[in-house]
Amino acid sequence: MCGIVGYIGTEQAAPVLLDGLEKLEYRGYDSAGIAVYDGNQIEIKKSKGRLKVLEELTHDGSTMPGVVGIGHTRWATHGEPNEVNAHPQFNKDRTIAVVHNGIIENYQKIKDKLTAKGYTFISETDTETVAQLLDYYYEGNPLEAITKVMNRVEGSYALGILFADHPDRVYAVRKDSPLVAGFADDGSYIASDVTALLKHTRDVYYIDNQEVACLKRDGITFFNIDGEPVEKQSKHIDWDSNAAEKGGYAHFMLKEMYEQPKTVKNTLSPRIRKGHVVIDDLHMSDDDIKAIGRIHIVACGSAYHTGVTARYVYEQMARIPTDVDVASEFRYRDPIINKNDLVVIVSQSGETADTLAALRLAKEKGIRTLAIVNVVGSTIAREADEVMYTWAGPEIAVATTKAYSAQLICHYLIAIKFAKARGEIDDAKEKAYIDDLEKLPDQIELLLHDKERIQKFANRYIAAKNIFFIGRGIDYATSLEGSLKLKEISYIHSEAYPAGELKHGTISLIEDGTLVAAVATQDDLYPKTVSNIVEVKTRGAFVLAVTNEGNTSIEENADYVIYIPQTNHFFANSLAIIPLQLFAYYVAVGKGCDVDKPRNLAKSVTVE
């Protein structure tokens, strides 16, 4: 998520803004900018890259005089990272400046309307449409223009707004994206996170959904979407600055796990319309989809594990033959790819070296490529023929959680889209799948609330030397990711195996007390997985089972059971992985490991 700061008061604004943005650097970003009213006009400075570039450009803010301003660190969504697409964005006369977190879902419709009325757009961002729409509605009353925009735009947003005609105030607006305000002796502040305010005040106002805050140097007033005044009480913050950066969570990884319901919703919502899957990012006709001969999924690490799940979903739902390859193996085995095949590239960062090389190999062979990535403007996003963004926002912890969940959602949506285009499912089946997908955010939230019970269980295995994960079908894919999470952050040796392979060697590793995590969510494979549980139990294993609500018979053989809510079997990974993430996290915390930055690992692997 991007960072927003704003200030009006008695101090020079630019240094205050830069300091606040520095406190928000942990959130991840690829460009930065500030806007300051200098007494005559709104002065804007923006730069690509780290905040240090902007600081050098403005000599730490000293070249931008003025006591009112807004600032932003941007994580690219619409448009690649560059100075033009960086925030603040502005209207045609540069008399209105806007910083924005979130996604304006109907920005193209608004842009088309304004273009028809003579407006010219210079950036690729959805944010510029807000600035230009404010210009369109503005007739001298900022609050009136803002509320009209709020009634027009769709999506999520946190906005900081400057009007050159009203340099004695800063406006802040929020819908589904966090924004806080604070008042101190030297003026009023806004920020997307309290960490940017703690240096100035510990009494903050949490701006509610569809509320407007008007900041003046002597106080803050609040309004609802109808422009009516709203009374608010401030909240006192006791966090230290480090904790505040994590939103009160002990680690970024835990914070990101708890962001998964929102991440799943953000990935789903723009792509479901009137009961149908609509993927605007995908420029493939039904005839193109029908012509696909085979899908090749290529990825590394957790992204590869989403591909293992997707193989089952693409084949069983859309009836398209599917291979899944580790990227470093794919590029060196001289794969046989036909002209009608589709290569699906999956990468959180969009810069993973082996995955990028696999993409380029497919391109050399003239094969159509589809990238599932999180970072807009990344190399993979730029070079792939088709791009589907996960909209997970910046992920700080090295061990992925929310990006993994978002990648799964993208695979599900593509599978439904392909199945419908190829005539494998009808409208009723599509709607049934969508209904189950739309329940996932609340179901994930429910599983996250079980953290205390999982923490107690995890504490028993802090000293474990070997832990095994087993499952069949999609449950095997879930086991792969559960095992990786554990080994990544706790340094405990962990392996995942297809449950049916136990008798082919793996079962010899089971000793008294060895923990075996068995995932059993696939109804057609459930009896066979239970049989495998019995096999390891008779050799002394302690069994943790993850299964669907209602499968209480598993308690006869498993020692500890975690139940997940009912969902379509294709989507079970999205739920079953949650307790395994929590288990890995609490084992690592109990061991005193650096959860966010595990040894020897990097967030983005940009070398072979």
Coordinates of C-alpha atoms in Angstrom, one line a residue:
M1 CA 0.0 0.0 0.0
C2 CA 1.2 3.5 -0.8
G3 CA 1.9 6.2 1.7
I4 CA 0.1 9.5 2.2
V5 CA 1.0 12.5 4.3
G6 CA -0.4 16.0 4.6
Y7 CA 0.3 19.1 6.7
I8 CA -0.9 22.6 7.3
G9 CA 0.5 24.8 10.1
T10 CA 3.2 27.1 11.2
E11 CA 6.3 25.1 10.1
Q12 CA 7.7 24.7 6.6
A13 CA 5.6 21.9 5.0
A14 CA 8.1 20.2 2.7
P15 CA 10.5 18.9 5.4
V16 CA 7.5 17.7 7.5
L17 CA 6.2 15.9 4.4
L18 CA 9.5 14.2 3.6
D19 CA 10.0 13.1 7.2
G20 CA 6.5 11.6 7.2
L21 CA 7.1 9.8 4.0
E22 CA 10.3 8.4 5.4
K23 CA 8.3 6.9 8.2
L24 CA 6.1 5.1 5.6
E25 CA 9.0 3.7 3.5
Y26 CA 8.5 0.3 5.1
R27 CA 5.2 0.0 3.1
G28 CA 7.1 -0.3 -0.2
Y29 CA 7.0 2.1 -3.1
D30 CA 8.6 2.9 -6.4
S31 CA 8.2 6.7 -6.7
A32 CA 7.5 9.7 -4.5
G33 CA 6.3 13.3 -4.7
I34 CA 5.2 16.3 -2.7
A35 CA 3.0 19.4 -3.5
V36 CA 3.4 22.6 -1.5
Y37 CA 1.5 25.9 -1.9
D38 CA 4.2 28.6 -2.0
G39 CA 2.0 31.6 -1.6
N40 CA 1.2 32.0 -5.3
Q41 CA 0.7 28.5 -6.7
I42 CA 1.0 24.8 -6.0
E43 CA 4.6 23.7 -6.6
I44 CA 5.0 19.9 -7.3
K45 CA 8.1 17.8 -7.3
K46 CA 8.2 14.1 -8.1
S47 CA 10.8 11.5 -8.7
K48 CA 11.1 7.8 -9.6
G49 CA 12.9 5.5 -7.1
R50 CA 13.7 5.9 -3.5
L51 CA 12.7 8.9 -1.3
K52 CA 16.3 9.9 -1.2
V53 CA 16.1 11.0 -4.8
L54 CA 13.2 13.4 -3.9
E55 CA 15.1 14.7 -0.9
E56 CA 18.1 15.5 -3.0
L57 CA 15.9 17.1 -5.7
T58 CA 14.4 19.5 -3.1
H59 CA 17.5 19.8 -0.9
D60 CA 15.5 18.2 1.9
G61 CA 12.6 20.4 1.2
S62 CA 14.4 23.7 1.5
T63 CA 13.7 24.7 -2.1
M64 CA 9.9 24.4 -1.7
P65 CA 8.8 27.1 0.7
G66 CA 5.3 27.0 2.1
V67 CA 3.3 25.9 5.2
V68 CA 0.7 23.7 3.5
G69 CA 1.3 20.6 1.4
I70 CA 0.6 16.9 0.6
G71 CA 3.0 14.0 -0.1
H72 CA 3.0 10.5 -1.4
T73 CA 5.0 7.3 -1.9
R74 CA 3.5 5.3 -4.8
W75 CA 3.4 1.6 -5.4
A76 CA 2.5 1.4 -9.1
T77 CA -0.9 0.0 -10.1
H78 CA -2.1 1.9 -13.1
G79 CA 0.9 2.9 -15.2
E80 CA 4.6 2.1 -14.8
P81 CA 6.8 3.8 -12.1
N82 CA 8.0 7.1 -13.5
E83 CA 7.8 10.8 -12.7
V84 CA 4.6 11.4 -14.8
N85 CA 2.7 8.6 -13.0
A86 CA 4.0 9.5 -9.6
H87 CA 1.7 11.5 -7.2
P88 CA 0.6 14.1 -6.7
Q89 CA -1.5 14.2 -9.8
F90 CA -3.2 17.5 -10.8
N91 CA -5.8 19.1 -12.9
K92 CA -5.2 20.8 -16.2
D93 CA -4.3 24.2 -14.6
R94 CA -2.3 22.7 -11.7
T95 CA -4.7 24.4 -9.3
I96 CA -5.9 21.1 -7.7
A97 CA -3.4 18.5 -6.5
V98 CA -4.3 15.0 -5.4
V99 CA -2.5 12.1 -3.7
H100 CA -4.3 8.7 -3.7
N101 CA -4.1 5.2 -2.2
G102 CA -6.4 2.6 -3.6
I103 CA -8.0 1.8 -7.0
I104 CA -10.6 3.8 -8.9
E105 CA -12.4 0.9 -10.6
N106 CA -14.5 3.0 -13.0
Y107 CA -11.6 5.4 -13.9
Q108 CA -11.7 4.5 -17.6
K109 CA -15.4 5.4 -17.9
I110 CA -14.7 8.7 -16.1
K111 CA -11.7 9.4 -18.3
D112 CA -13.6 8.7 -21.4
K113 CA -16.3 11.2 -20.4
L114 CA -13.9 13.9 -19.5
T115 CA -11.9 13.4 -22.6
A116 CA -15.0 13.9 -24.6
K117 CA -15.5 17.2 -22.8
G118 CA -12.1 18.4 -23.8
Y119 CA -9.9 17.3 -20.9
T120 CA -6.4 16.0 -21.7
F121 CA -4.7 13.4 -19.5
I122 CA -0.9 13.2 -19.2
S123 CA -0.5 10.1 -17.0
E124 CA -1.6 6.5 -17.1
T125 CA -3.0 6.6 -13.5
D126 CA -6.5 6.2 -12.2
T127 CA -5.7 9.0 -9.8
E128 CA -5.5 11.7 -12.5
T129 CA -9.2 11.1 -13.2
V130 CA -9.9 12.2 -9.6
A131 CA -8.0 15.4 -10.1
Q132 CA -9.7 16.2 -13.4
L133 CA -13.1 15.2 -12.1
L134 CA -12.6 17.6 -9.2
D135 CA -11.8 20.3 -11.7
Y136 CA -15.0 19.4 -13.6
Y137 CA -17.2 19.8 -10.6
Y138 CA -15.4 22.6 -8.9
E139 CA -17.3 25.9 -8.8
G140 CA -15.5 27.6 -5.8
N141 CA -16.7 25.2 -3.1
P142 CA -14.1 22.4 -2.4
L143 CA -16.4 20.4 -0.2
E144 CA -19.2 20.4 -2.7
A145 CA -16.9 19.3 -5.5
I146 CA -15.4 16.5 -3.3
T147 CA -18.7 15.1 -2.3
K148 CA -19.8 15.0 -6.0
V149 CA -16.7 13.1 -6.8
M150 CA -17.3 10.7 -4.0
N151 CA -20.7 9.9 -5.4
R152 CA -19.3 9.4 -8.8
V153 CA -16.2 7.2 -8.3
E154 CA -16.2 3.5 -7.6
G155 CA -13.5 1.5 -5.8
S156 CA -11.3 2.2 -2.8
Y157 CA -9.5 5.4 -2.0
A158 CA -7.7 7.6 0.5
L159 CA -7.2 11.1 -0.8
G160 CA -5.2 14.1 0.2
I161 CA -6.3 17.2 -1.8
L162 CA -5.0 20.8 -2.2
F163 CA -6.9 23.6 -3.8
A164 CA -4.9 26.7 -4.9
D165 CA -8.0 28.8 -4.3
H166 CA -8.2 27.7 -0.7
P167 CA -4.5 27.5 0.6
D168 CA -5.7 27.7 4.2
R169 CA -6.8 24.1 4.2
V170 CA -6.0 20.5 3.2
Y171 CA -8.8 18.0 2.5
A172 CA -8.7 14.3 3.2
V173 CA -11.2 11.7 2.0
R174 CA -11.5 8.0 2.7
K175 CA -13.3 4.9 1.4
D176 CA -12.0 1.4 2.2
S177 CA -8.4 2.6 2.4
P178 CA -6.9 3.8 5.8
L179 CA -6.4 7.4 6.6
V180 CA -5.9 9.2 9.9
A181 CA -5.7 12.8 11.0
G182 CA -4.0 14.5 13.9
F183 CA -3.8 17.9 15.5
A184 CA -0.8 19.4 17.3
D185 CA 0.4 22.8 18.5
D186 CA 2.1 23.5 15.2
G187 CA -0.8 22.5 12.9
S188 CA -2.9 19.6 11.5
Y189 CA -1.7 16.4 9.8
I190 CA -3.0 13.5 7.8
A191 CA -1.3 10.2 7.0
S192 CA -2.2 6.7 5.8
D193 CA -0.6 5.3 8.9
V194 CA -0.2 6.7 12.4
T195 CA 3.6 6.1 12.3
A196 CA 3.9 9.3 10.3
L197 CA 2.1 11.2 13.0
L198 CA 3.7 9.9 16.2
K199 CA 6.5 12.5 16.1
H200 CA 3.9 15.3 16.3
T201 CA 1.0 13.9 18.2
R202 CA -0.4 10.7 19.7
D203 CA -4.0 11.8 19.6
V204 CA -5.4 10.9 16.2
Y205 CA -8.7 10.8 14.4
Y206 CA -9.5 7.7 12.4
I207 CA -11.4 9.0 9.3
D208 CA -14.4 6.7 8.7
N209 CA -15.6 5.4 5.3
Q210 CA -17.0 8.1 3.0
E211 CA -16.0 10.9 5.4
V212 CA -14.2 14.1 4.5
A213 CA -11.7 15.9 6.8
C214 CA -10.9 19.6 6.4
L215 CA -7.6 20.4 8.0
K216 CA -6.7 24.0 9.0
R217 CA -3.8 25.2 11.0
D218 CA -6.0 25.6 14.1
G219 CA -8.1 22.5 13.9
I220 CA -9.9 19.7 12.0
T221 CA -13.5 19.4 11.0
F222 CA -15.2 16.3 9.6
F223 CA -18.1 15.9 7.1
N224 CA -20.1 13.0 5.7
I225 CA -20.7 12.3 2.0
D226 CA -23.7 14.7 2.1
G227 CA -21.4 17.5 3.3
E228 CA -23.0 17.5 6.8
P229 CA -20.7 18.1 9.9
V230 CA -19.7 15.0 11.9
E231 CA -18.5 15.0 15.5
K232 CA -15.5 12.7 16.1
Q233 CA -13.4 11.8 19.1
S234 CA -9.7 11.4 19.0
K235 CA -7.9 8.2 20.0
H236 CA -4.7 8.1 22.0
I237 CA -1.9 5.9 20.5
D238 CA 0.5 4.1 22.9
W239 CA 2.5 2.2 20.2
D240 CA 6.1 2.9 19.7
S241 CA 7.0 4.0 16.2
N242 CA 8.3 0.5 15.2
A243 CA 5.0 -1.2 16.2
A244 CA 3.0 1.5 14.5
E245 CA 4.7 0.8 11.2
K246 CA 3.3 -2.7 11.5
G247 CA -0.2 -1.4 12.4
G248 CA 0.2 -2.8 15.9
Y249 CA 1.3 -6.3 14.7
A250 CA 4.4 -7.9 16.0
H251 CA 5.7 -8.6 12.5
F252 CA 4.9 -7.7 8.9
M253 CA 4.2 -11.3 8.2
L254 CA 1.4 -11.5 10.8
K255 CA 0.0 -8.2 9.5
E256 CA 0.1 -9.5 5.9
M257 CA -1.7 -12.7 6.9
Y258 CA -4.4 -10.5 8.4
E259 CA -4.6 -8.5 5.2
Q260 CA -5.5 -11.6 3.2
P261 CA -9.3 -11.2 3.5
K262 CA -9.0 -7.7 2.0
T263 CA -6.4 -8.9 -0.6
V264 CA -8.7 -11.6 -1.8
K265 CA -11.6 -9.2 -2.0
N266 CA -9.5 -6.6 -3.9
T267 CA -8.4 -9.3 -6.4
L268 CA -11.9 -10.6 -6.9
S269 CA -14.2 -7.6 -6.8
P270 CA -13.1 -5.8 -10.0
R271 CA -13.4 -9.0 -12.0
I272 CA -16.9 -10.1 -11.0
R273 CA -19.7 -8.2 -12.6
K274 CA -23.4 -9.1 -12.7
G275 CA -22.7 -12.8 -11.9
H276 CA -20.0 -13.3 -14.5
V277 CA -16.2 -13.3 -14.5
V278 CA -14.9 -10.4 -16.5
I279 CA -11.1 -10.0 -16.7
D280 CA -10.4 -6.7 -18.4
D281 CA -6.7 -7.4 -18.2
L282 CA -7.1 -10.4 -20.5
H283 CA -7.3 -9.5 -24.1
M284 CA -8.2 -13.0 -25.3
S285 CA -11.4 -13.7 -27.3
D286 CA -13.5 -16.8 -26.7
D287 CA -12.0 -18.2 -29.9
D288 CA -8.5 -17.5 -28.6
I289 CA -9.4 -19.4 -25.4
K290 CA -11.0 -22.3 -27.3
A291 CA -7.9 -22.7 -29.4
I292 CA -5.6 -23.2 -26.4
G293 CA -4.0 -26.6 -26.7
R294 CA -2.1 -26.8 -23.4
I295 CA -1.3 -24.5 -20.5
H296 CA 2.3 -24.3 -19.2
I297 CA 2.5 -22.7 -15.7
V298 CA 6.0 -21.5 -14.9
A299 CA 7.0 -20.0 -11.5
C300 CA 9.3 -20.3 -8.5
G301 CA 8.7 -21.0 -4.8
S302 CA 5.3 -20.2 -3.5
A303 CA 4.2 -19.0 -6.9
Y304 CA 5.0 -22.4 -8.2
H305 CA 2.8 -23.9 -5.5
T306 CA -0.1 -21.9 -6.7
G307 CA 0.6 -23.4 -10.1
V308 CA 0.4 -26.9 -8.7
T309 CA -3.1 -26.1 -7.4
A310 CA -4.0 -24.4 -10.7
R311 CA -3.0 -27.5 -12.7
Y312 CA -5.8 -29.5 -11.1
V313 CA -8.3 -26.6 -11.5
Y314 CA -7.5 -25.9 -15.2
E315 CA -7.7 -29.5 -16.1
Q316 CA -10.7 -30.5 -14.1
M317 CA -12.8 -27.3 -14.5
A318 CA -11.8 -26.1 -18.0
R319 CA -10.5 -29.4 -19.4
I320 CA -7.3 -28.0 -20.6
P321 CA -4.2 -30.1 -20.3
T322 CA -1.8 -28.3 -18.0
D323 CA 1.9 -28.6 -17.0
V324 CA 3.5 -26.8 -14.1
D325 CA 7.3 -26.2 -14.1
V326 CA 9.8 -24.7 -11.7
A327 CA 11.1 -21.8 -13.8
S328 CA 14.8 -22.8 -13.5
E329 CA 14.0 -26.3 -14.9
F330 CA 11.6 -25.2 -17.6
R331 CA 14.1 -23.0 -19.4
Y332 CA 16.9 -25.7 -19.5
R333 CA 14.9 -28.7 -20.5
D334 CA 14.1 -27.4 -24.0
P335 CA 10.4 -27.7 -23.5
I336 CA 8.1 -28.8 -26.3
I337 CA 5.6 -26.0 -26.7
N338 CA 3.1 -25.7 -29.6
K339 CA 1.9 -22.6 -31.2
N340 CA -1.6 -22.8 -29.7
D341 CA -0.2 -23.3 -26.1
L342 CA -0.4 -20.6 -23.4
V343 CA 2.5 -20.0 -21.0
V344 CA 1.3 -18.6 -17.6
I345 CA 4.1 -16.9 -15.7
V346 CA 3.6 -16.2 -12.0
S347 CA 5.7 -13.9 -9.9
Q348 CA 5.0 -11.5 -7.0
S349 CA 7.8 -9.1 -7.8
G350 CA 7.7 -9.4 -11.6
E351 CA 11.5 -9.5 -11.5
T352 CA 12.3 -13.1 -10.6
A353 CA 15.3 -14.0 -12.7
D354 CA 14.5 -17.6 -13.7
T355 CA 10.9 -16.8 -14.3
L356 CA 11.7 -13.9 -16.5
A357 CA 14.1 -16.1 -18.5
A358 CA 11.3 -18.6 -18.9
L359 CA 9.0 -15.9 -20.2
R360 CA 11.6 -14.7 -22.7
L361 CA 12.1 -18.3 -23.9
A362 CA 8.4 -18.7 -24.6
K363 CA 8.4 -15.3 -26.4
E364 CA 11.3 -16.4 -28.6
K365 CA 9.3 -19.5 -29.6
G366 CA 6.4 -17.2 -30.5
I367 CA 4.1 -18.6 -27.8
R368 CA 1.4 -16.4 -26.1
T369 CA 2.3 -15.5 -22.5
L370 CA 0.1 -14.5 -19.6
A371 CA 1.7 -13.1 -16.5
I372 CA 0.2 -13.1 -13.0
V373 CA 2.2 -10.4 -11.1
N374 CA 1.8 -8.0 -8.2
V375 CA 4.1 -5.1 -9.3
V376 CA 2.8 -2.9 -12.1
G377 CA 5.6 -1.8 -14.5
S378 CA 7.8 -4.7 -13.5
T379 CA 9.9 -6.4 -16.2
I380 CA 7.6 -9.4 -16.5
A381 CA 4.5 -7.2 -16.6
R382 CA 6.0 -5.2 -19.4
E383 CA 7.2 -8.1 -21.5
A384 CA 4.3 -10.6 -21.2
D385 CA 1.6 -10.5 -23.9
E386 CA -1.1 -10.5 -21.2
V387 CA -0.9 -9.3 -17.6
M388 CA -3.3 -10.0 -14.7
Y389 CA -2.5 -8.1 -11.6
T390 CA -3.1 -9.5 -8.1
W391 CA -3.6 -6.1 -6.4
A392 CA -2.1 -7.5 -3.2
G393 CA -0.2 -4.2 -2.4
P394 CA 3.4 -4.2 -1.2
E395 CA 4.4 -7.4 0.7
I396 CA 7.2 -6.6 3.2
A397 CA 7.8 -10.0 4.8
V398 CA 10.1 -12.3 2.7
A399 CA 7.8 -15.3 3.2
T400 CA 4.7 -14.6 1.1
T401 CA 1.2 -15.0 2.5
K402 CA -1.2 -12.5 1.0
A403 CA 0.5 -12.5 -2.5
Y404 CA 0.1 -16.3 -2.5
S405 CA -3.6 -16.0 -1.7
A406 CA -4.1 -13.4 -4.5
Q407 CA -2.3 -15.5 -7.0
L408 CA -4.6 -18.4 -6.2
I409 CA -7.6 -16.1 -6.8
C410 CA -6.2 -15.1 -10.2
H411 CA -5.9 -18.8 -11.2
Y412 CA -9.5 -19.5 -10.1
L413 CA -10.8 -16.6 -12.1
I414 CA -8.9 -17.6 -15.2
A415 CA -10.1 -21.2 -14.9
I416 CA -13.7 -20.1 -14.7
K417 CA -13.3 -17.7 -17.6
F418 CA -11.7 -20.4 -19.7
A419 CA -14.2 -23.1 -18.7
K420 CA -17.1 -20.8 -19.7
A421 CA -15.6 -19.8 -23.0
R422 CA -14.9 -23.5 -23.9
G423 CA -18.5 -24.5 -22.9
E424 CA -17.4 -26.7 -20.0
I425 CA -19.7 -24.8 -17.6
D426 CA -22.9 -22.9 -18.0
D427 CA -24.2 -19.7 -16.4
A428 CA -25.5 -21.5 -13.3
K429 CA -22.3 -23.3 -12.6
E430 CA -20.3 -20.1 -13.1
K431 CA -22.6 -18.3 -10.6
A432 CA -22.1 -21.1 -8.1
Y433 CA -18.4 -20.8 -8.4
I434 CA -18.5 -17.1 -8.0
D435 CA -20.8 -17.4 -4.9
D436 CA -18.2 -19.6 -3.3
L437 CA -15.3 -17.2 -4.2
E438 CA -17.1 -14.3 -2.7
K439 CA -17.5 -16.1 0.6
L440 CA -13.7 -16.6 0.9
P441 CA -12.8 -13.3 2.5
D442 CA -15.1 -13.8 5.4
Q443 CA -14.1 -17.5 5.7
I444 CA -10.4 -16.6 5.8
E445 CA -11.2 -14.0 8.5
L446 CA -12.9 -16.7 10.5
L447 CA -9.9 -18.9 10.3
L448 CA -7.5 -16.1 11.4
H449 CA -9.6 -15.7 14.5
D450 CA -8.4 -19.2 15.6
K451 CA -4.8 -18.0 16.1
E452 CA -4.7 -18.5 19.8
R453 CA -5.5 -22.2 19.6
I454 CA -3.0 -22.7 16.8
Q455 CA -0.3 -20.8 18.7
K456 CA -0.7 -23.2 21.7
F457 CA -0.4 -26.1 19.4
A458 CA 2.7 -24.6 17.6
N459 CA 4.4 -24.1 21.0
R460 CA 4.7 -27.8 21.3
Y461 CA 6.8 -28.1 18.2
I462 CA 9.4 -25.4 18.7
A463 CA 12.1 -28.0 19.2
A464 CA 11.0 -30.3 16.4
K465 CA 13.7 -31.5 14.0
N466 CA 11.6 -32.9 11.2
I467 CA 7.9 -32.3 10.2
F468 CA 6.1 -33.8 7.2
F469 CA 3.1 -32.6 5.3
I470 CA 0.9 -34.9 3.2
G471 CA -2.1 -34.6 1.0
R472 CA -3.6 -35.7 -2.3
G473 CA -4.5 -33.6 -5.3
I474 CA -5.0 -30.0 -4.4
D475 CA -4.3 -31.0 -0.8
Y476 CA -0.8 -31.9 -1.9
A477 CA -0.3 -28.4 -3.4
T478 CA -1.4 -27.0 0.0
S479 CA 1.0 -29.3 1.7
L480 CA 3.9 -28.0 -0.4
E481 CA 3.2 -24.4 0.6
G482 CA 2.6 -25.3 4.3
S483 CA 5.9 -27.1 4.3
L484 CA 7.8 -24.2 2.6
K485 CA 6.4 -21.6 5.0
L486 CA 7.6 -23.7 8.0
K487 CA 11.1 -24.2 6.6
E488 CA 11.5 -20.6 5.4
I489 CA 11.0 -18.9 8.7
S490 CA 11.6 -21.5 11.4
Y491 CA 14.6 -23.4 9.8
I492 CA 13.0 -26.7 10.8
H493 CA 13.5 -29.4 8.2
S494 CA 10.1 -30.0 6.6
E495 CA 9.0 -31.9 3.5
A496 CA 5.7 -32.3 1.7
Y497 CA 4.8 -35.6 -0.1
P498 CA 1.8 -36.8 -2.1
A499 CA 0.1 -39.0 0.5
G500 CA 0.0 -41.9 -1.9
E501 CA 3.8 -41.9 -2.1
L502 CA 4.3 -42.7 1.6
K503 CA 4.8 -46.4 1.0
H504 CA 7.4 -45.7 -1.6
G505 CA 10.1 -44.7 0.8
T506 CA 8.9 -41.7 2.8
I507 CA 7.2 -43.7 5.6
S508 CA 10.6 -45.0 6.7
L509 CA 11.3 -41.5 8.1
I510 CA 8.4 -41.6 10.6
E511 CA 9.4 -42.1 14.2
D512 CA 7.6 -41.9 17.5
G513 CA 6.4 -38.4 18.0
T514 CA 7.1 -37.1 14.5
L515 CA 4.6 -34.5 13.5
V516 CA 2.7 -35.2 10.3
A517 CA 0.3 -32.5 9.0
A518 CA -2.3 -34.2 6.8
V519 CA -4.5 -32.0 4.6
A520 CA -7.8 -33.7 3.7
T521 CA -10.2 -31.3 2.0
Q522 CA -10.9 -33.2 -1.2
D523 CA -14.1 -35.3 -0.7
D524 CA -13.3 -37.8 -3.4
L525 CA -9.8 -38.4 -1.9
Y526 CA -10.8 -38.1 1.8
P527 CA -11.0 -41.9 2.5
K528 CA -7.6 -42.5 0.9
T529 CA -6.0 -39.7 2.9
V530 CA -7.5 -41.1 6.1
S531 CA -5.9 -44.4 5.3
N532 CA -2.6 -42.7 4.9
I533 CA -3.1 -41.0 8.3
V534 CA -3.6 -44.5 9.8
E535 CA -0.3 -45.6 8.2
V536 CA 1.7 -42.9 9.8
K537 CA -0.1 -43.2 13.2
T538 CA 0.7 -46.9 13.5
R539 CA 4.4 -45.9 13.1
G540 CA 4.2 -43.4 16.0
A541 CA 3.4 -40.2 14.2
F542 CA 1.4 -37.4 15.9
V543 CA -1.1 -36.2 13.3
L544 CA -2.4 -32.7 12.7
A545 CA -5.3 -32.9 10.3
V546 CA -6.8 -30.0 8.3
T547 CA -10.2 -30.9 6.9
N548 CA -13.6 -29.6 6.0
E549 CA -16.3 -28.9 8.6
G550 CA -18.4 -32.1 9.0
N551 CA -15.6 -34.5 8.6
T552 CA -15.6 -35.4 12.3
S553 CA -14.8 -39.0 11.6
I554 CA -11.2 -38.0 11.1
E555 CA -10.9 -37.4 14.9
E556 CA -10.8 -41.2 15.3
N557 CA -7.3 -41.2 13.7
A558 CA -5.9 -37.7 13.9
D559 CA -4.6 -36.3 17.2
Y560 CA -5.4 -32.6 16.5
V561 CA -7.9 -31.4 13.9
I562 CA -8.5 -28.0 12.4
Y563 CA -11.7 -27.5 10.5
I564 CA -12.1 -25.2 7.5
P565 CA -15.5 -23.8 6.3
Q566 CA -17.2 -25.5 3.4
T567 CA -16.3 -24.3 0.0
N568 CA -16.0 -25.7 -3.5
H569 CA -13.2 -28.3 -3.6
F570 CA -11.3 -26.3 -6.2
F571 CA -10.9 -23.4 -3.8
A572 CA -10.0 -25.3 -0.6
N573 CA -6.3 -24.3 -0.8
S574 CA -7.3 -20.7 -0.1
L575 CA -8.7 -21.8 3.3
A576 CA -6.6 -24.8 4.2
I577 CA -3.3 -22.8 3.9
I578 CA -4.4 -20.2 6.6
P579 CA -3.9 -22.4 9.7
L580 CA -0.6 -23.7 8.2
Q581 CA 0.6 -20.2 7.8
L582 CA -0.3 -19.4 11.4
F583 CA 1.4 -22.6 12.5
A584 CA 4.6 -21.8 10.8
Y585 CA 4.6 -18.3 12.1
Y586 CA 4.1 -19.2 15.7
V587 CA 6.7 -22.0 15.6
A588 CA 9.2 -19.4 14.2
V589 CA 8.2 -16.8 16.8
G590 CA 8.6 -19.4 19.6
K591 CA 12.1 -20.1 18.4
G592 CA 13.1 -16.5 18.3
C593 CA 13.6 -16.4 14.5
D594 CA 13.6 -13.2 12.5
V595 CA 10.2 -13.9 10.9
D596 CA 10.2 -11.0 8.4
K597 CA 13.7 -11.5 7.2
P598 CA 14.7 -15.2 7.3
R599 CA 18.4 -15.9 6.9
N600 CA 19.8 -16.4 3.4
L601 CA 16.5 -15.4 1.7
A602 CA 15.5 -12.3 -0.4
K603 CA 12.1 -11.0 -1.2
S604 CA 12.8 -10.9 -4.9
V605 CA 15.3 -13.3 -6.5
T606 CA 16.8 -11.3 -9.3
V607 CA 19.8 -13.5 -10.0
E608 CA 20.1 -17.2 -11.0

